Amino acid sequence: MQNICKSFGGPLVLNNVNFEVDKGEIHALLGENGAGKSTLMNILGGVVHANSGEILIDGCPVKISSPSDAQKYGIAFVHQELNVVNDLKVYENLFLGREILKRGILDINSMRKATWEVLDKMNVKLSPDAMVKDLDTSYKQVVEIAKALLQNARIIIFDEPTTSLSNTEIENLFNIMRTLKEQNVSMIFISHKLKEVIEICDTYTILRDGVVVANGKISDSKGKITIDELARHMVGKEMYAHTIYREREIGKPLLEVNQLSLDGVFKDLSFTINKGEIVGFTGLLGDGRSEMAQCLFGYNKHYTGSINFKGKNIVVRSTEDALKCGIGYVPRNRKENGIIKHLTIKENFSIVTLKKFIKGIFINGKREKDACCAMLKQLNTKFGSIDDPIISLSGGNQQKVVLSKWLETNPDLLILDNPTQGVDVGAKDDIYTIIMDLATKGITIMLLSNEPQEIMRVCDRAYVMYHGSIQGELSRSEMTEENFMVLATGGTLQ
Ligand SMILES: Nc1ncnc2c1ncn2[C@@H]1O[C@H](COP(=O)(O)OP(=O)(O)OP(=O)(O)O)[C@@H](O)[C@H]1O
Ligand SMILES: [Mg+2]
């Protein structure tokens, strides 16, 4: 891509960008939230049109005016926004628009078989006939990736493909990427998880405010580039990894869960969380932790077992029940569950917090607006006016909007599911600092996360789940990546 410029009416979001990927290369495209990564790839994918600049494939200029043009040139796209159709089955999604026909009739058997094969390669247990709407977000992400893998593309764009996946699934994806690389497929990998980037990528380009500020090889004769060096280019200044965890006084039990079960999803979960404590929950795909949180927040009322909260047995049959009790909840994949696409940033603020909650805990009006603006700034959110449409923000900045609202509220218990999903390195630390501050004020936090690293940054204790049960509990001193891995894969500690 040569001299690409793009503006959406306002200032340039891409300014004379040059971007080159070789055959059989995995190229990282990096930058803070709002740097222009998705926009650049949307231009390559024919979703967005550049104001000026050229795209060359095999050295020849090409015109990519639509996604189908891109497909014609062998470009497949795993979008940052999930692009799956909820009302179709898994295999129907994979072949949407490219159905296999046999004598003019849909060849369902071939499509199902190919679906089995690709899912098997990814080591994911998922039926081709499952309805996509019944799937958890992380499985939808798997469907999205599988769709691209099936296209026999020459260039695959992965725009944050691993935000909902845990280490094991990511490793499977990386193995597939390595195989594709041997077949000379080129891949562009966008991720805020810099450790992954260093593991899988050969080369990198870093954007800052729409300008290329660095590019090169991940490894050269001097060794591998470090996470700190990449981060420094991204933010334009030195990043210091400071310790965020603080010892605090922990209070009496606040939440006692006894034998909580949900048919076919999780079984006999029993645990206690104390006031002011930050407790992590982690595990692999299908561990049941998100569904457990949804029960505590009243999204799913078909559970059995007891929940004791603030010394009283409570029955959470609706989200209103949960809010009334003082439970707040930030769902994972906020793009699907938290954002109303046709509303503005400000309207989205008010939507995520239910009316009752605003009355109960918030002083309405200007103060609320000011508080939200302040929090958005604190998380370094890139936005023009809070009256702009939410979809004019970059993916990570949309996430920050939803999160900041909840971080401002003061529930007794705040459940955060994957709170740093899609958020850049600098803002991650800001979020951890806010979590620590909330806990210091006495707010109890349940932190659900795919990343042991994240739990180790802030949690006092952690539960590791496996196939719907609690496989083990780790105290702060026992938290090592290895211990997390052993428990998450069903093992026990010596
Ligand atoms: N449809 C649009 N209308 C107006 N502005 C837009 C639109 N899409 C993107 N932008 C702006 O372009 C800039 C770059 O956004 P982009 O989505 O490319 O960022 P990104 O690097 O992918 O960030 P993230 O890591 O958060 O996904 C942002 O300032 C964003 O607000
Ligand atoms: Mg993006």
Coordinates of N, CA, C and O in Angstrom, one line a residue, residues 374-478:
A374 N -14.6 13.0 32.2 CA -13.3 12.9 33.0 C -12.8 11.5 32.9 O -11.6 11.3 32.7
M375 N -13.7 10.5 33.1 CA -13.2 9.1 33.0 C -12.7 8.7 31.6 O -11.7 8.1 31.5
L376 N -13.4 9.2 30.6 CA -13.0 8.9 29.2 C -11.6 9.5 29.0 O -10.7 8.9 28.4
K377 N -11.3 10.7 29.6 CA -10.0 11.3 29.4 C -9.0 10.5 30.2 O -7.9 10.2 29.7
Q378 N -9.4 10.0 31.4 CA -8.5 9.3 32.2 C -8.0 8.0 31.5 O -6.9 7.5 31.7
L379 N -8.9 7.4 30.8 CA -8.5 6.2 30.0 C -7.9 6.5 28.7 O -7.8 5.7 27.8
N380 N -7.7 7.8 28.5 CA -7.0 8.2 27.2 C -7.8 7.9 26.0 O -7.3 7.4 25.0
T381 N -9.1 8.1 26.1 CA -10.0 7.7 25.0 C -9.9 8.8 23.9 O -9.9 10.0 24.2
K382 N -9.8 8.4 22.7 CA -9.7 9.3 21.6 C -11.1 9.6 21.0 O -11.7 8.7 20.4
F383 N -11.6 10.8 21.3 CA -12.9 11.2 20.7 C -13.0 12.6 20.5 O -12.3 13.4 21.1
G384 N -13.9 13.0 19.6 CA -14.1 14.5 19.3 C -15.1 15.1 20.3 O -14.7 15.8 21.2
S385 N -16.4 14.7 20.1 CA -17.4 15.3 21.0 C -18.2 14.1 21.5 O -18.3 13.1 20.8
I386 N -18.8 14.2 22.7 CA -19.5 13.1 23.2 C -20.9 13.0 22.5 O -21.7 12.0 22.7
D387 N -21.2 13.9 21.6 CA -22.4 13.8 20.8 C -22.1 13.1 19.4 O -23.0 13.0 18.6
D388 N -20.9 12.7 19.2 CA -20.6 12.0 18.0 C -21.2 10.6 18.0 O -21.3 10.0 19.1
P389 N -21.5 10.0 16.9 CA -22.0 8.6 16.9 C -20.9 7.7 17.4 O -19.7 7.8 17.2
I390 N -21.3 6.7 18.2 CA -20.4 5.8 18.8 C -19.5 5.0 17.8 O -18.4 4.7 18.0
I391 N -20.1 4.7 16.6 CA -19.4 3.9 15.6 C -18.3 4.8 14.9 O -17.5 4.2 14.2
S392 N -18.3 6.1 15.2 CA -17.1 6.8 14.6 C -15.9 6.6 15.4 O -14.8 7.1 15.0
L393 N -16.0 6.0 16.6 CA -14.8 5.7 17.4 C -14.1 4.4 16.9 O -14.8 3.5 16.4
S394 N -12.8 4.3 17.1 CA -12.1 3.1 16.8 C -12.6 2.0 17.8 O -13.2 2.3 18.9
G395 N -12.4 0.7 17.5 CA -12.9 -0.4 18.3 C -12.5 -0.3 19.7 O -13.4 -0.4 20.6
G396 N -11.3 0.0 20.0 CA -10.8 0.0 21.4 C -11.4 1.2 22.2 O -11.7 1.1 23.3
N397 N -11.6 2.3 21.5 CA -12.2 3.5 22.1 C -13.7 3.2 22.4 O -14.2 3.7 23.4
Q398 N -14.4 2.5 21.6 CA -15.8 2.1 21.9 C -15.8 1.3 23.2 O -16.7 1.5 24.1
Q399 N -14.8 0.4 23.4 CA -14.8 -0.4 24.6 C -14.6 0.5 25.8 O -15.2 0.2 26.9
K400 N -13.7 1.5 25.6 CA -13.4 2.3 26.8 C -14.7 3.1 27.2 O -14.9 3.4 28.4
V401 N -15.5 3.5 26.2 CA -16.7 4.2 26.6 C -17.6 3.4 27.5 O -18.1 3.9 28.6
V402 N -17.8 2.2 27.1 CA -18.7 1.4 27.9 C -18.1 1.1 29.3 O -18.8 1.2 30.4
L403 N -16.9 0.8 29.3 CA -16.2 0.5 30.6 C -16.2 1.6 31.5 O -16.4 1.5 32.7
S404 N -15.9 2.8 31.0 CA -15.7 4.0 31.9 C -17.0 4.3 32.7 O -16.9 4.7 33.8
K405 N -18.1 4.1 32.0 CA -19.4 4.3 32.7 C -19.5 3.5 34.0 O -19.9 3.9 35.0
W406 N -19.1 2.2 33.8 CA -19.3 1.3 34.9 C -18.2 1.5 36.0 O -18.5 1.4 37.2
L407 N -17.1 2.0 35.6 CA -16.0 2.2 36.5 C -16.4 3.4 37.4 O -15.9 3.5 38.5
E408 N -17.2 4.3 36.9 CA -17.7 5.5 37.6 C -18.7 5.1 38.7 O -18.9 5.8 39.7
T409 N -19.4 4.1 38.5 CA -20.5 3.7 39.4 C -19.9 3.1 40.6 O -18.8 2.7 40.7
N410 N -20.7 3.1 41.7 CA -20.1 2.5 42.9 C -21.0 1.4 43.5 O -21.6 1.5 44.5
P411 N -21.0 0.3 42.8 CA -21.8 -0.9 43.3 C -21.0 -1.5 44.5 O -19.8 -1.2 44.7
D412 N -21.6 -2.4 45.3 CA -20.8 -3.1 46.3 C -19.9 -4.1 45.6 O -18.8 -4.4 46.1
L413 N -20.5 -4.8 44.6 CA -19.7 -5.8 43.9 C -19.7 -5.4 42.4 O -20.8 -5.2 41.8
L414 N -18.6 -5.4 41.8 CA -18.5 -5.1 40.4 C -17.9 -6.3 39.7 O -16.8 -6.8 40.0
I415 N -18.6 -6.9 38.8 CA -18.1 -8.0 38.0 C -17.6 -7.5 36.7 O -18.4 -6.9 35.9
L416 N -16.4 -7.7 36.4 CA -15.8 -7.3 35.1 C -15.4 -8.5 34.3 O -14.6 -9.3 34.7
D417 N -16.0 -8.6 33.1 CA -15.7 -9.8 32.3 C -14.8 -9.3 31.2 O -15.2 -8.5 30.3
N418 N -13.6 -9.7 31.2 CA -12.6 -9.3 30.2 C -12.5 -7.8 30.0 O -12.7 -7.3 28.9
P419 N -12.2 -7.0 31.0 CA -12.3 -5.6 31.0 C -11.3 -4.9 30.0 O -11.6 -3.8 29.6
T420 N -10.2 -5.5 29.7 CA -9.2 -4.8 28.9 C -9.2 -5.3 27.4 O -8.3 -5.0 26.7
Q421 N -10.3 -6.0 27.1 CA -10.4 -6.5 25.7 C -10.3 -5.4 24.7 O -11.0 -4.4 24.8
G422 N -9.4 -5.5 23.8 CA -9.3 -4.6 22.7 C -8.7 -3.2 23.1 O -8.7 -2.3 22.3
V423 N -8.2 -3.1 24.3 CA -7.7 -1.9 24.8 C -6.2 -1.8 24.7 O -5.5 -2.8 24.9
D424 N -5.6 -0.7 24.3 CA -4.1 -0.6 24.1 C -3.3 -0.7 25.4 O -3.9 -0.5 26.5
V425 N -2.0 -0.9 25.2 CA -1.1 -1.1 26.4 C -1.2 -0.1 27.5 O -1.3 -0.4 28.7
G426 N -1.2 1.2 27.1 CA -1.2 2.3 28.1 C -2.5 2.3 28.9 O -2.5 2.3 30.1
A427 N -3.6 2.1 28.2 CA -4.9 2.2 28.8 C -5.2 1.0 29.7 O -5.9 1.0 30.7
K428 N -4.5 -0.2 29.3 CA -4.7 -1.4 30.2 C -4.2 -1.0 31.6 O -4.9 -1.3 32.6
D429 N -3.1 -0.4 31.7 CA -2.5 -0.1 33.0 C -3.5 0.9 33.7 O -3.6 0.8 35.0
D430 N -4.0 1.8 33.0 CA -5.0 2.8 33.6 C -6.2 2.0 34.2 O -6.6 2.3 35.3
I431 N -6.6 1.0 33.5 CA -7.8 0.3 33.9 C -7.4 -0.5 35.2 O -8.2 -0.5 36.2
Y432 N -6.3 -1.1 35.2 CA -5.8 -1.9 36.4 C -5.7 -0.9 37.6 O -6.1 -1.3 38.7
T433 N -5.2 0.3 37.4 CA -5.1 1.2 38.5 C -6.4 1.6 39.0 O -6.6 1.7 40.2
I434 N -7.4 1.8 38.1 CA -8.8 2.1 38.6 C -9.3 1.0 39.4 O -10.0 1.2 40.4
I435 N -9.1 -0.2 38.9 CA -9.6 -1.4 39.6 C -9.1 -1.4 41.0 O -9.8 -1.6 42.0
M436 N -7.8 -1.2 41.1 CA -7.1 -1.2 42.5 C -7.6 -0.1 43.3 O -7.9 -0.3 44.5
D437 N -7.9 1.1 42.8 CA -8.4 2.2 43.5 C -9.8 1.9 44.0 O -10.2 2.2 45.2
L438 N -10.6 1.3 43.2 CA -12.0 0.9 43.6 C -12.0 0.0 44.8 O -12.7 0.1 45.8
A439 N -11.1 -1.0 44.7 CA -11.0 -2.0 45.8 C -10.5 -1.3 47.0 O -11.0 -1.7 48.1
T440 N -9.6 -0.4 46.9 CA -9.1 0.3 48.1 C -10.2 1.1 48.8 O -10.2 1.2 50.0
K441 N -11.2 1.5 48.0 CA -12.3 2.2 48.5 C -13.3 1.2 49.1 O -14.4 1.6 49.6
G442 N -13.1 -0.1 49.0 CA -14.0 -1.0 49.6 C -14.9 -1.7 48.7 O -15.8 -2.5 49.0
I443 N -14.8 -1.4 47.4 CA -15.6 -2.1 46.4 C -15.0 -3.5 46.1 O -13.8 -3.6 45.9
T444 N -15.9 -4.5 46.0 CA -15.4 -5.8 45.8 C -15.4 -6.1 44.3 O -16.4 -5.7 43.6
I445 N -14.4 -6.7 43.8 CA -14.3 -6.9 42.4 C -14.1 -8.4 42.0 O -13.3 -9.1 42.6
M446 N -15.0 -8.9 41.1 CA -14.7 -10.2 40.5 C -14.2 -9.9 39.1 O -14.8 -9.2 38.3
L447 N -13.0 -10.4 38.8 CA -12.3 -10.1 37.5 C -12.3 -11.4 36.7 O -11.5 -12.3 37.1
L448 N -13.1 -11.5 35.7 CA -13.0 -12.6 34.8 C -12.1 -12.3 33.7 O -12.2 -11.3 33.0
S449 N -11.2 -13.2 33.4 CA -10.2 -12.9 32.4 C -9.6 -14.2 31.7 O -9.6 -15.2 32.3
N450 N -9.2 -14.0 30.4 CA -8.5 -15.1 29.7 C -7.1 -15.1 30.1 O -6.4 -16.1 29.8
E451 N -6.6 -14.0 30.6 CA -5.1 -13.8 30.7 C -4.6 -13.9 32.1 O -4.9 -13.0 32.9
P452 N -3.9 -15.0 32.4 CA -3.3 -15.1 33.8 C -2.5 -13.9 34.2 O -2.6 -13.4 35.3
Q453 N -1.8 -13.3 33.2 CA -1.0 -12.1 33.4 C -1.8 -11.0 34.0 O -1.4 -10.3 34.9
E454 N -3.0 -10.9 33.5 CA -3.9 -9.8 33.9 C -4.3 -10.0 35.4 O -4.3 -9.1 36.2
I455 N -4.6 -11.3 35.7 CA -5.1 -11.6 37.0 C -3.9 -11.4 38.0 O -4.1 -10.9 39.1
M456 N -2.7 -11.7 37.6 CA -1.5 -11.6 38.4 C -1.2 -10.1 38.7 O -0.7 -9.8 39.7
R457 N -1.7 -9.2 37.8 CA -1.4 -7.8 38.0 C -2.2 -7.2 39.2 O -1.6 -6.4 40.0
V458 N -3.4 -7.7 39.4 CA -4.3 -7.0 40.4 C -5.0 -7.9 41.5 O -5.4 -7.4 42.5
C459 N -5.0 -9.2 41.2 CA -5.9 -10.0 42.1 C -5.3 -10.4 43.4 O -4.1 -10.7 43.4
D460 N -6.1 -10.5 44.4 CA -5.6 -11.0 45.7 C -5.7 -12.6 45.7 O -4.8 -13.2 46.3
R461 N -6.6 -13.1 45.0 CA -6.8 -14.5 44.9 C -7.4 -14.9 43.6 O -7.9 -14.0 42.9
A462 N -7.3 -16.1 43.2 CA -7.9 -16.5 41.9 C -8.5 -17.9 41.9 O -8.0 -18.8 42.6
Y463 N -9.6 -18.1 41.2 CA -10.2 -19.4 41.0 C -10.0 -19.8 39.6 O -10.2 -18.9 38.7
V464 N -9.6 -21.0 39.3 CA -9.4 -21.5 38.0 C -10.5 -22.5 37.7 O -10.7 -23.4 38.5
M465 N -11.2 -22.3 36.6 CA -12.3 -23.2 36.3 C -11.9 -24.1 35.1 O -11.1 -23.8 34.3
Y466 N -12.6 -25.2 35.1 CA -12.4 -26.2 34.1 C -13.7 -27.0 33.8 O -14.2 -27.5 34.8
H467 N -14.1 -26.9 32.6 CA -15.4 -27.6 32.3 C -16.5 -27.3 33.3 O -17.2 -28.3 33.7
G468 N -16.7 -26.1 33.7 CA -17.9 -25.8 34.6 C -17.7 -26.1 36.1 O -18.6 -26.0 36.8
S469 N -16.5 -26.4 36.5 CA -16.2 -26.6 37.9 C -15.0 -25.8 38.3 O -14.2 -25.4 37.5
I470 N -14.9 -25.6 39.6 CA -13.7 -24.9 40.1 C -12.7 -25.9 40.3 O -12.8 -26.9 41.1
Q471 N -11.6 -25.8 39.5 CA -10.5 -26.8 39.5 C -9.5 -26.5 40.7 O -8.9 -27.4 41.2
G472 N -9.4 -25.2 41.0 CA -8.5 -24.9 42.1 C -8.5 -23.5 42.4 O -9.1 -22.6 41.7
E473 N -7.9 -23.1 43.6 CA -7.8 -21.8 44.0 C -6.4 -21.4 44.2 O -5.6 -22.2 44.7
L474 N -6.0 -20.2 43.8 CA -4.6 -19.8 44.0 C -4.5 -18.6 44.8 O -5.2 -17.6 44.6
S475 N -3.7 -18.6 45.8 CA -3.4 -17.4 46.6 C -2.5 -16.5 45.8 O -1.9 -17.0 44.8
R476 N -2.3 -15.3 46.2 CA -1.4 -14.4 45.4 C 0.0 -15.0 45.2 O 0.6 -14.9 44.1
S477 N 0.5 -15.6 46.3 CA 1.9 -16.1 46.1 C 1.9 -17.4 45.3 O 3.0 -17.8 44.8
E478 N 0.8 -18.0 45.1 CA 0.8 -19.3 44.2 C 0.5 -18.9 42.8 O 0.5 -19.8 41.9

